[in-house]
């Protein structure tokens, strides 16, 4: 019997399974390598303890945020509830890395290039920060689901179902709705399908959220955030801290974002960075976790990395990843004492500058903070940290200029070939 042509459905299905199998292997190995650089913690910390409580019995609606149920529910259903929950979250990190590899392959990357992108993510903040600081936080599942949205961009029912489940993992997913809408527009999606899909997802999630709120002792409800706004002064501080975080925990690979922005042939695809970035900014109008939510930069970075490697920059990409890994081995940004953001966000410093007034916490993580305005942020807090922040900003500018130079060199090479 003649073999099926390469374009047949059987061949496509085979490639899908092969890519999925490779993704599982590469994701596991990349995570293992990341643990050599930053060993994984065994004990849930901070709000990770709350997710672990949910994983003990999600049906009891425990913890300060029982509505953030997806990851602990999956842990409970798979037998990793309670004390085994942290091990389950490590598995989520592997899932994220496998998804990155699979996405690269689906976008046409060679296996070696998809592996490079996977390593870039494995050695940076969206994986490494969850080894010590944020043990037990299920954020990697959020990132994997957003990549799932990109993979399912042409299938509206699957696309909006993925978003609904992402909302049940963490409600911050709502702030990326403009980006998701753009993803569907770029995929040629019908507006009517998206109005129905997004509306249905929001409606079902709203009912789910209100049902839990009515039957649980829920601390982090929407009232909490409306009663503790960061905007405007606190947002200025958090954005300044987010820049420091991105530079120190993502490193030189950020230059790929600049290359993508300065490469005109990328066209409308460059909007991914700005729409995701806008979502992050809005999140920081209510949320203080600059070292978590700014990691959503992973989404445009993975897209830019695919284009960068497709443009033939494998050696440059490997060099950026290796340089970043070397710098982070030299000055580990994962250790609390090594974090520049710790020096800039010290509670005593914030209090003395008038940015925050705290009292003994009523629950883990609570400072009952009241932030000063923009004038306080710029006139009292920033001058106290100016030298450190300026140094970090200069490094960020260096990363951006590196990407600009690489894009400029590509344009020159194209012009020479045309001539």
JSON list of C-alpha atoms in Angstrom, two decimals, residues 5 8 37 52 64 67 126 163 166 168 198 206 209 226 230 254 264 279 330 389-390 393 405:
[
{"chain": "A", "resi": 5, "resn": "UNK", "atom": "CA", "xyz": [1.19, 11.98, 1.11]},
{"chain": "A", "resi": 8, "resn": "UNK", "atom": "CA", "xyz": [-2.71, 14.09, 4.21]},
{"chain": "A", "resi": 37, "resn": "UNK", "atom": "CA", "xyz": [20.51, 26.70, 38.42]},
{"chain": "A", "resi": 52, "resn": "UNK", "atom": "CA", "xyz": [-2.53, 24.33, 48.80]},
{"chain": "A", "resi": 64, "resn": "UNK", "atom": "CA", "xyz": [-8.86, 33.65, 50.95]},
{"chain": "A", "resi": 67, "resn": "UNK", "atom": "CA", "xyz": [-12.67, 31.25, 43.23]},
{"chain": "A", "resi": 126, "resn": "UNK", "atom": "CA", "xyz": [8.23, 32.59, 34.60]},
{"chain": "A", "resi": 163, "resn": "UNK", "atom": "CA", "xyz": [-10.14, 31.74, 28.36]},
{"chain": "A", "resi": 166, "resn": "UNK", "atom": "CA", "xyz": [-8.01, 30.66, 32.63]},
{"chain": "A", "resi": 168, "resn": "UNK", "atom": "CA", "xyz": [-11.05, 30.27, 37.02]},
{"chain": "A", "resi": 198, "resn": "UNK", "atom": "CA", "xyz": [-16.46, 36.11, 25.05]},
{"chain": "A", "resi": 206, "resn": "UNK", "atom": "CA", "xyz": [-19.69, 35.73, 36.58]},
{"chain": "A", "resi": 209, "resn": "UNK", "atom": "CA", "xyz": [-17.79, 33.78, 40.87]},
{"chain": "A", "resi": 226, "resn": "UNK", "atom": "CA", "xyz": [-11.72, 48.52, 44.78]},
{"chain": "A", "resi": 230, "resn": "UNK", "atom": "CA", "xyz": [-2.85, 51.45, 43.82]},
{"chain": "A", "resi": 254, "resn": "UNK", "atom": "CA", "xyz": [14.49, 40.89, 26.06]},
{"chain": "A", "resi": 264, "resn": "UNK", "atom": "CA", "xyz": [8.92, 46.41, 9.79]},
{"chain": "A", "resi": 279, "resn": "UNK", "atom": "CA", "xyz": [-2.97, 44.63, 30.25]},
{"chain": "A", "resi": 330, "resn": "UNK", "atom": "CA", "xyz": [26.89, 35.20, 38.68]},
{"chain": "A", "resi": 389, "resn": "UNK", "atom": "CA", "xyz": [16.76, 52.48, 39.22]},
{"chain": "A", "resi": 390, "resn": "UNK", "atom": "CA", "xyz": [18.73, 54.60, 36.75]},
{"chain": "A", "resi": 393, "resn": "UNK", "atom": "CA", "xyz": [17.01, 51.59, 33.24]},
{"chain": "A", "resi": 405, "resn": "UNK", "atom": "CA", "xyz": [20.92, 47.20, 16.05]}
]
